């Protein structure tokens, strides 16, 4: 089990650590280096790989926060060249796409996308250049461009162990896998899990891996959602703050009590001193009276 899991994909893929403690990956459409990133937990566990991310800000963050990975600021398609992408606003970064119809749909909700040109490489070239040996995981999430990515990959030649491919149309539950799944199956893979968003494929000659990944995240994974883990941390912080406040209150009360005790002691001492002075004055008056009366 990885020590850091944000979502169900992280948990399912963490089972690979039982077979491959230190593995390799290629993350096509990596996005943010940590937040909602499927390979970040594996990176923390010791895996290393190639992050492919066309947006400049995300690519810069990937290089900064994951320096042991290779980060390529390119898009991935069926053939090399260039492509116009539409960069999504900050509140919806994962929606960056090459599909103008999607941009029009988002624009109707008030979101503004900015076009930019980016170099296109193929997954086949990236695998051959940066991961010529065995690759344990390839993740593909490119907002509707999955068919082009797979068309530019020689899966039967490179033979990654596991493929995780976004299989619904962007921001919907509509199955989009028909456009590319036949190519994946023909390359010697079987779909072992669909989690509602992604399809998990495993090489046909790796039945143990297929069994590992064939069920969703569940209680036997010992996994807590990030929201639950964050809530537990918040509760711990609140309890600690309450305990600290209670301790501070007790200390303040004790200090006040001690101060009041000192004040009381000083007051009693002042009363005794006044009484002693009064007695001494009375004696002096008695002495003077005896002197005057000759008594």
mmCIF file of C-alpha atoms in Angstrom:
data_model
loop_
_atom_site.group_PDB
_atom_site.id
_atom_site.type_symbol
_atom_site.label_atom_id
_atom_site.label_comp_id
_atom_site.label_asym_id
_atom_site.label_seq_id
_atom_site.Cartn_x
_atom_site.Cartn_y
_atom_site.Cartn_z
ATOM 1 C CA UNK A 1 0.000 0.000 0.000
ATOM 2 C CA UNK A 2 1.335 3.421 -0.930
ATOM 3 C CA UNK A 3 1.609 5.977 1.860
ATOM 4 C CA UNK A 4 -0.213 8.634 -0.165
ATOM 5 C CA UNK A 5 -3.476 7.974 -2.002
ATOM 6 C CA UNK A 6 -5.837 10.693 -3.236
ATOM 7 C CA UNK A 7 -8.281 8.570 -5.190
ATOM 8 C CA UNK A 8 -9.322 5.044 -6.085
ATOM 9 C CA UNK A 9 -6.948 4.807 -9.049
ATOM 10 C CA UNK A 10 -4.005 5.399 -6.688
ATOM 11 C CA UNK A 11 -5.183 2.594 -4.436
ATOM 12 C CA UNK A 12 -5.702 0.060 -7.218
ATOM 13 C CA UNK A 13 -2.317 0.844 -8.763
ATOM 14 C CA UNK A 14 -0.599 0.685 -5.374
ATOM 15 C CA UNK A 15 -1.103 -3.079 -5.470
ATOM 16 C CA UNK A 16 1.584 -3.169 -8.155
ATOM 17 C CA UNK A 17 4.108 -2.439 -5.397
ATOM 18 C CA UNK A 18 3.641 -6.016 -4.179
ATOM 19 C CA UNK A 19 5.114 -7.244 -7.452
ATOM 20 C CA UNK A 20 7.344 -4.293 -8.423
ATOM 21 C CA UNK A 21 8.636 -2.205 -5.488
ATOM 22 C CA UNK A 22 10.495 0.119 -7.867
ATOM 23 C CA UNK A 23 8.819 0.415 -11.244
ATOM 24 C CA UNK A 24 8.556 2.732 -14.243
ATOM 25 C CA UNK A 25 5.674 4.663 -15.802
ATOM 26 C CA UNK A 26 4.740 7.024 -18.610
ATOM 27 C CA UNK A 27 2.012 9.497 -17.643
ATOM 28 C CA UNK A 28 0.398 11.051 -20.736
ATOM 29 C CA UNK A 29 -1.579 14.111 -19.641
ATOM 30 C CA UNK A 30 0.086 14.283 -16.242
ATOM 31 C CA UNK A 31 -1.435 17.585 -15.106
ATOM 32 C CA UNK A 32 -0.467 18.858 -11.666
ATOM 33 C CA UNK A 33 2.502 16.956 -10.165
ATOM 34 C CA UNK A 34 0.614 16.054 -6.976
ATOM 35 C CA UNK A 35 -3.064 16.987 -6.955
ATOM 36 C CA UNK A 36 -5.288 14.350 -8.586
ATOM 37 C CA UNK A 37 -2.177 12.831 -10.138
ATOM 38 C CA UNK A 38 -2.426 9.054 -10.562
ATOM 39 C CA UNK A 39 1.344 8.432 -10.502
ATOM 40 C CA UNK A 40 2.301 10.691 -7.574
ATOM 41 C CA UNK A 41 1.789 8.012 -4.941
ATOM 42 C CA UNK A 42 3.954 5.606 -6.939
ATOM 43 C CA UNK A 43 6.597 8.336 -7.298
ATOM 44 C CA UNK A 44 6.679 8.765 -3.511
ATOM 45 C CA UNK A 45 7.046 4.989 -3.182
ATOM 46 C CA UNK A 46 10.137 4.991 -5.402
ATOM 47 C CA UNK A 47 8.830 4.584 -8.943
ATOM 48 C CA UNK A 48 10.176 6.879 -11.660
ATOM 49 C CA UNK A 49 8.957 7.761 -15.109
ATOM 50 C CA UNK A 50 8.125 10.203 -17.861
ATOM 51 C CA UNK A 51 5.505 12.911 -17.404
ATOM 52 C CA UNK A 52 3.995 14.277 -20.612
ATOM 53 C CA UNK A 53 2.223 17.595 -20.069
ATOM 54 C CA UNK A 54 1.706 20.311 -22.734
ATOM 55 C CA UNK A 55 0.731 23.169 -20.392
ATOM 56 C CA UNK A 56 3.745 25.287 -19.438
ATOM 57 C CA UNK A 57 2.834 25.995 -15.806
ATOM 58 C CA UNK A 58 2.102 22.348 -15.005
ATOM 59 C CA UNK A 59 5.253 21.172 -16.798
ATOM 60 C CA UNK A 60 7.324 23.633 -14.771
ATOM 61 C CA UNK A 61 5.763 22.395 -11.535
ATOM 62 C CA UNK A 62 6.398 18.784 -12.520
ATOM 63 C CA UNK A 63 10.087 19.523 -13.098
ATOM 64 C CA UNK A 64 10.300 21.370 -9.783
ATOM 65 C CA UNK A 65 8.393 18.972 -7.531
ATOM 66 C CA UNK A 66 9.330 15.699 -9.234
ATOM 67 C CA UNK A 67 12.945 16.223 -10.269
ATOM 68 C CA UNK A 68 13.705 12.513 -10.575
ATOM 69 C CA UNK A 69 11.172 12.130 -13.406
ATOM 70 C CA UNK A 70 11.581 13.211 -17.021
ATOM 71 C CA UNK A 71 9.009 15.861 -17.953
ATOM 72 C CA UNK A 72 8.179 16.595 -21.593
ATOM 73 C CA UNK A 73 6.179 19.696 -22.479
ATOM 74 C CA UNK A 74 4.528 18.241 -25.575
ATOM 75 C CA UNK A 75 1.210 16.801 -26.683
ATOM 76 C CA UNK A 76 0.903 13.196 -27.821
ATOM 77 C CA UNK A 77 -0.841 12.174 -31.013
ATOM 78 C CA UNK A 78 -0.971 9.770 -33.927
ATOM 79 C CA UNK A 79 1.879 11.482 -35.806
ATOM 80 C CA UNK A 80 4.580 14.052 -34.987
ATOM 81 C CA UNK A 81 3.876 17.692 -35.755
ATOM 82 C CA UNK A 82 2.094 20.526 -34.010
ATOM 83 C CA UNK A 83 -1.353 21.065 -32.551
ATOM 84 C CA UNK A 84 -3.591 23.841 -31.260
ATOM 85 C CA UNK A 85 -4.694 23.200 -27.706
ATOM 86 C CA UNK A 86 -7.126 25.257 -25.653
ATOM 87 C CA UNK A 87 -5.807 25.918 -22.151
ATOM 88 C CA UNK A 88 -8.469 25.678 -19.480
ATOM 89 C CA UNK A 89 -8.959 28.264 -16.713
ATOM 90 C CA UNK A 90 -7.387 27.668 -13.307
ATOM 91 C CA UNK A 91 -10.614 26.335 -11.774
ATOM 92 C CA UNK A 92 -10.882 23.579 -14.417
ATOM 93 C CA UNK A 93 -7.300 22.846 -15.478
ATOM 94 C CA UNK A 94 -7.922 19.231 -16.325
ATOM 95 C CA UNK A 95 -10.260 20.258 -19.147
ATOM 96 C CA UNK A 96 -7.500 21.521 -21.475
ATOM 97 C CA UNK A 97 -8.336 19.990 -24.862
ATOM 98 C CA UNK A 98 -7.803 20.074 -28.616
ATOM 99 C CA UNK A 99 -11.538 19.719 -29.314
ATOM 100 C CA UNK A 100 -13.177 23.066 -30.275
ATOM 101 C CA UNK A 101 -16.658 21.640 -29.642
ATOM 102 C CA UNK A 102 -15.739 20.977 -26.008
ATOM 103 C CA UNK A 103 -14.388 24.510 -25.714
ATOM 104 C CA UNK A 104 -17.676 25.874 -27.066
ATOM 105 C CA UNK A 105 -19.579 23.835 -24.496
ATOM 106 C CA UNK A 106 -17.414 25.186 -21.662
ATOM 107 C CA UNK A 107 -17.688 28.723 -23.041
ATOM 108 C CA UNK A 108 -21.468 28.460 -22.703
ATOM 109 C CA UNK A 109 -20.954 28.127 -18.924
ATOM 110 C CA UNK A 110 -18.785 31.235 -18.799
ATOM 111 C CA UNK A 111 -15.372 29.549 -18.871
ATOM 112 C CA UNK A 112 -12.624 31.124 -20.956
ATOM 113 C CA UNK A 113 -10.090 28.935 -22.783
ATOM 114 C CA UNK A 114 -6.871 30.264 -24.328
ATOM 115 C CA UNK A 115 -5.506 28.666 -27.550
ATOM 116 C CA UNK A 116 -1.810 27.857 -27.833
ATOM 117 C CA UNK A 117 0.415 25.879 -30.175
ATOM 118 C CA UNK A 118 2.328 22.866 -28.933
ATOM 119 C CA UNK A 119 4.668 20.288 -30.426
ATOM 120 C CA UNK A 120 3.246 16.797 -30.906
ATOM 121 C CA UNK A 121 5.203 13.593 -30.387
ATOM 122 C CA UNK A 122 4.038 9.996 -30.513
ATOM 123 C CA UNK A 123 3.843 7.625 -27.591
ATOM 124 C CA UNK A 124 5.863 5.162 -29.656
ATOM 125 C CA UNK A 125 8.720 7.682 -29.943
ATOM 126 C CA UNK A 126 8.550 8.618 -26.247
ATOM 127 C CA UNK A 127 8.677 4.983 -25.158
ATOM 128 C CA UNK A 128 11.563 4.220 -27.518
ATOM 129 C CA UNK A 129 13.554 7.294 -26.454
ATOM 130 C CA UNK A 130 12.965 7.535 -22.719
ATOM 131 C CA UNK A 131 11.811 4.073 -21.668
ATOM 132 C CA UNK A 132 13.360 1.590 -24.109
ATOM 133 C CA UNK A 133 13.206 -1.171 -21.475
ATOM 134 C CA UNK A 134 10.286 -2.543 -19.575
ATOM 135 C CA UNK A 135 7.508 -0.106 -18.650
ATOM 136 C CA UNK A 136 5.106 -1.148 -15.927
ATOM 137 C CA UNK A 137 2.417 1.494 -16.365
ATOM 138 C CA UNK A 138 1.176 3.833 -19.083
ATOM 139 C CA UNK A 139 -1.598 6.242 -18.099
ATOM 140 C CA UNK A 140 -3.483 8.185 -20.779
ATOM 141 C CA UNK A 141 -5.809 11.095 -19.955
ATOM 142 C CA UNK A 142 -6.024 13.652 -22.757
ATOM 143 C CA UNK A 143 -9.627 14.888 -22.717
ATOM 144 C CA UNK A 144 -10.957 13.132 -25.785
ATOM 145 C CA UNK A 145 -7.672 12.573 -27.637
ATOM 146 C CA UNK A 146 -7.055 9.027 -26.376
ATOM 147 C CA UNK A 147 -7.642 7.426 -29.790
ATOM 148 C CA UNK A 148 -4.889 9.552 -31.368
ATOM 149 C CA UNK A 149 -2.452 8.710 -28.561
ATOM 150 C CA UNK A 150 -3.079 4.976 -28.966
ATOM 151 C CA UNK A 151 -2.860 5.219 -32.762
ATOM 152 C CA UNK A 152 0.694 6.521 -32.340
ATOM 153 C CA UNK A 153 1.806 3.736 -29.989
ATOM 154 C CA UNK A 154 3.278 0.352 -30.843
ATOM 155 C CA UNK A 155 1.801 -1.408 -27.813
ATOM 156 C CA UNK A 156 2.550 -4.859 -29.164
ATOM 157 C CA UNK A 157 6.201 -3.884 -29.554
ATOM 158 C CA UNK A 158 6.806 -2.027 -26.270
ATOM 159 C CA UNK A 159 4.468 -4.188 -24.168
ATOM 160 C CA UNK A 160 3.806 -2.049 -21.077
ATOM 161 C CA UNK A 161 2.420 -4.168 -18.244
ATOM 162 C CA UNK A 162 -0.609 -2.009 -17.458
ATOM 163 C CA UNK A 163 -2.577 0.651 -19.340
ATOM 164 C CA UNK A 164 -4.918 3.048 -17.535
ATOM 165 C CA UNK A 165 -6.977 4.982 -20.082
ATOM 166 C CA UNK A 166 -9.723 7.539 -19.474
ATOM 167 C CA UNK A 167 -12.739 5.887 -21.072
ATOM 168 C CA UNK A 168 -15.570 8.414 -20.873
ATOM 169 C CA UNK A 169 -16.199 11.582 -22.837
ATOM 170 C CA UNK A 170 -14.941 14.628 -20.911
ATOM 171 C CA UNK A 171 -17.123 15.531 -17.932
ATOM 172 C CA UNK A 172 -19.662 12.816 -18.700
ATOM 173 C CA UNK A 173 -20.404 9.142 -18.145
ATOM 174 C CA UNK A 174 -20.659 8.437 -21.892
ATOM 175 C CA UNK A 175 -18.406 5.536 -22.855
ATOM 176 C CA UNK A 176 -15.755 6.663 -25.360
ATOM 177 C CA UNK A 177 -13.697 3.476 -25.482
ATOM 178 C CA UNK A 178 -15.153 2.117 -28.747
ATOM 179 C CA UNK A 179 -12.861 4.448 -30.717
ATOM 180 C CA UNK A 180 -9.654 2.871 -29.393
ATOM 181 C CA UNK A 181 -10.312 -0.283 -27.354
ATOM 182 C CA UNK A 182 -10.135 -2.703 -30.338
ATOM 183 C CA UNK A 183 -6.547 -1.549 -30.943
ATOM 184 C CA UNK A 184 -5.639 -2.178 -27.302
ATOM 185 C CA UNK A 185 -7.229 -5.631 -27.246
ATOM 186 C CA UNK A 186 -5.574 -6.578 -30.536
ATOM 187 C CA UNK A 187 -2.166 -5.701 -29.021
ATOM 188 C CA UNK A 188 -2.587 -8.446 -26.414
ATOM 189 C CA UNK A 189 -4.369 -6.732 -23.510
ATOM 190 C CA UNK A 190 -7.526 -7.443 -21.553
ATOM 191 C CA UNK A 191 -9.697 -4.992 -19.655
ATOM 192 C CA UNK A 192 -9.699 -6.085 -16.013
ATOM 193 C CA UNK A 193 -11.468 -3.123 -14.386
ATOM 194 C CA UNK A 194 -13.624 -0.110 -15.196
ATOM 195 C CA UNK A 195 -13.934 2.318 -12.264
ATOM 196 C CA UNK A 196 -16.507 4.596 -13.880
ATOM 197 C CA UNK A 197 -13.900 6.848 -15.467
ATOM 198 C CA UNK A 198 -10.845 4.785 -16.416
ATOM 199 C CA UNK A 199 -10.380 1.363 -17.951
ATOM 200 C CA UNK A 200 -7.513 -0.749 -16.615
ATOM 201 C CA UNK A 201 -5.853 -3.075 -19.133
ATOM 202 C CA UNK A 202 -3.278 -5.749 -18.349
ATOM 203 C CA UNK A 203 -1.090 -7.756 -20.709
ATOM 204 C CA UNK A 204 -2.606 -11.157 -21.402
ATOM 205 C CA UNK A 205 0.546 -12.952 -20.227
ATOM 206 C CA UNK A 206 0.409 -11.366 -16.737
ATOM 207 C CA UNK A 207 -2.489 -13.148 -14.983
ATOM 208 C CA UNK A 208 -1.211 -12.334 -11.483
ATOM 209 C CA UNK A 209 -1.224 -8.619 -12.283
ATOM 210 C CA UNK A 210 -4.684 -8.963 -13.796
ATOM 211 C CA UNK A 211 -5.968 -10.507 -10.559
ATOM 212 C CA UNK A 212 -4.359 -7.739 -8.482
ATOM 213 C CA UNK A 213 -6.067 -4.973 -10.438
ATOM 214 C CA UNK A 214 -9.410 -6.628 -11.132
ATOM 215 C CA UNK A 215 -11.372 -5.199 -8.184
ATOM 216 C CA UNK A 216 -12.023 -1.589 -7.149
ATOM 217 C CA UNK A 217 -10.473 0.014 -4.073
ATOM 218 C CA UNK A 218 -12.031 -1.587 -1.022
ATOM 219 C CA UNK A 219 -11.744 -2.089 2.737
ATOM 220 C CA UNK A 220 -9.019 -4.703 2.326
ATOM 221 C CA UNK A 221 -6.742 -2.089 0.782
ATOM 222 C CA UNK A 222 -6.710 -0.258 4.120
ATOM 223 C CA UNK A 223 -7.401 2.917 2.174
ATOM 224 C CA UNK A 224 -8.977 6.114 3.384
ATOM 225 C CA UNK A 225 -10.065 8.784 0.972
ATOM 226 C CA UNK A 226 -8.079 12.014 1.001
ATOM 227 C CA UNK A 227 -11.191 13.817 2.251
ATOM 228 C CA UNK A 228 -11.490 11.426 5.218
ATOM 229 C CA UNK A 229 -7.771 11.589 5.961
ATOM 230 C CA UNK A 230 -7.879 15.397 5.822
ATOM 231 C CA UNK A 231 -10.930 15.406 8.103
ATOM 232 C CA UNK A 232 -9.153 13.178 10.633
ATOM 233 C CA UNK A 233 -6.176 15.548 10.612
ATOM 234 C CA UNK A 234 -8.511 18.510 11.149
ATOM 235 C CA UNK A 235 -10.177 16.713 14.071
ATOM 236 C CA UNK A 236 -6.778 15.972 15.616
ATOM 237 C CA UNK A 237 -5.812 19.617 15.227
ATOM 238 C CA UNK A 238 -9.071 20.820 16.799
ATOM 239 C CA UNK A 239 -8.696 18.385 19.716
ATOM 240 C CA UNK A 240 -5.077 19.457 20.213
ATOM 241 C CA UNK A 241 -6.073 23.137 20.070
ATOM 242 C CA UNK A 242 -8.874 22.529 22.581
ATOM 243 C CA UNK A 243 -6.503 20.696 24.906
ATOM 244 C CA UNK A 244 -3.956 23.506 24.588
ATOM 245 C CA UNK A 245 -6.671 26.086 25.304
ATOM 246 C CA UNK A 246 -7.839 24.104 28.340
ATOM 247 C CA UNK A 247 -4.281 23.866 29.616
ATOM 248 C CA UNK A 248 -3.851 27.611 29.096
ATOM 249 C CA UNK A 249 -7.101 28.268 30.981
ATOM 250 C CA UNK A 250 -6.007 26.075 33.877
ATOM 251 C CA UNK A 251 -2.622 27.770 34.027
ATOM 252 C CA UNK A 252 -4.287 31.203 33.893
ATOM 253 C CA UNK A 253 -6.688 30.197 36.697
ATOM 254 C CA UNK A 254 -3.820 28.862 38.792
ATOM 255 C CA UNK A 255 -1.854 32.057 38.190
ATOM 256 C CA UNK A 256 -4.886 34.177 39.135
ATOM 257 C CA UNK A 257 -5.494 32.079 42.244
ATOM 258 C CA UNK A 258 -1.847 32.409 43.227
ATOM 259 C CA UNK A 259 -1.994 36.156 42.636
ATOM 260 C CA UNK A 260 -5.189 36.433 44.668
ATOM 261 C CA UNK A 261 -3.610 34.390 47.430
ATOM 262 C CA UNK A 262 -0.637 36.762 47.513
ATOM 263 C CA UNK A 263 -3.003 39.748 47.584
ATOM 264 C CA UNK A 264 -4.942 38.187 50.462
ATOM 265 C CA UNK A 265 -1.764 37.432 52.364
ATOM 266 C CA UNK A 266 -0.529 40.984 51.827
ATOM 267 C CA UNK A 267 -3.889 42.394 52.994
ATOM 268 C CA UNK A 268 -3.884 40.274 56.168
ATOM 269 C CA UNK A 269 -0.305 41.325 56.851
ATOM 270 C CA UNK A 270 -1.270 44.997 56.387
ATOM 271 C CA UNK A 271 -4.241 44.593 58.801
ATOM 272 C CA UNK A 272 -1.995 42.950 61.401
ATOM 273 C CA UNK A 273 0.564 45.709 60.969
ATOM 274 C CA UNK A 274 -2.120 48.388 61.420
ATOM 275 C CA UNK A 275 -3.398 46.584 64.531
ATOM 276 C CA UNK A 276 0.100 46.410 65.921
ATOM 277 C CA UNK A 277 0.607 50.112 65.219
ATOM 278 C CA UNK A 278 -2.732 50.889 66.901
ATOM 279 C CA UNK A 279 -1.751 48.862 69.983
ATOM 280 C CA UNK A 280 1.592 50.604 70.129
ATOM 281 C CA UNK A 281 -0.142 54.011 69.847
ATOM 282 C CA UNK A 282 -2.601 53.059 72.591
ATOM 283 C CA UNK A 283 0.274 52.075 74.866
ATOM 284 C CA UNK A 284 1.993 55.362 74.163
ATOM 285 C CA UNK A 285 -1.193 57.242 75.094
ATOM 286 C CA UNK A 286 -1.504 55.285 78.331
ATOM 287 C CA UNK A 287 2.104 56.093 79.174
ATOM 288 C CA UNK A 288 1.526 59.820 78.503
ATOM 289 C CA UNK A 289 -1.653 59.768 80.594
ATOM 290 C CA UNK A 290 0.159 58.248 83.563
ATOM 291 C CA UNK A 291 2.870 60.867 83.265
ATOM 292 C CA UNK A 292 0.365 63.696 83.268
ATOM 293 C CA UNK A 293 -1.742 62.373 86.140
ATOM 294 C CA UNK A 294 1.215 61.088 88.118
ATOM 295 C CA UNK A 295 -0.581 57.798 88.415
#
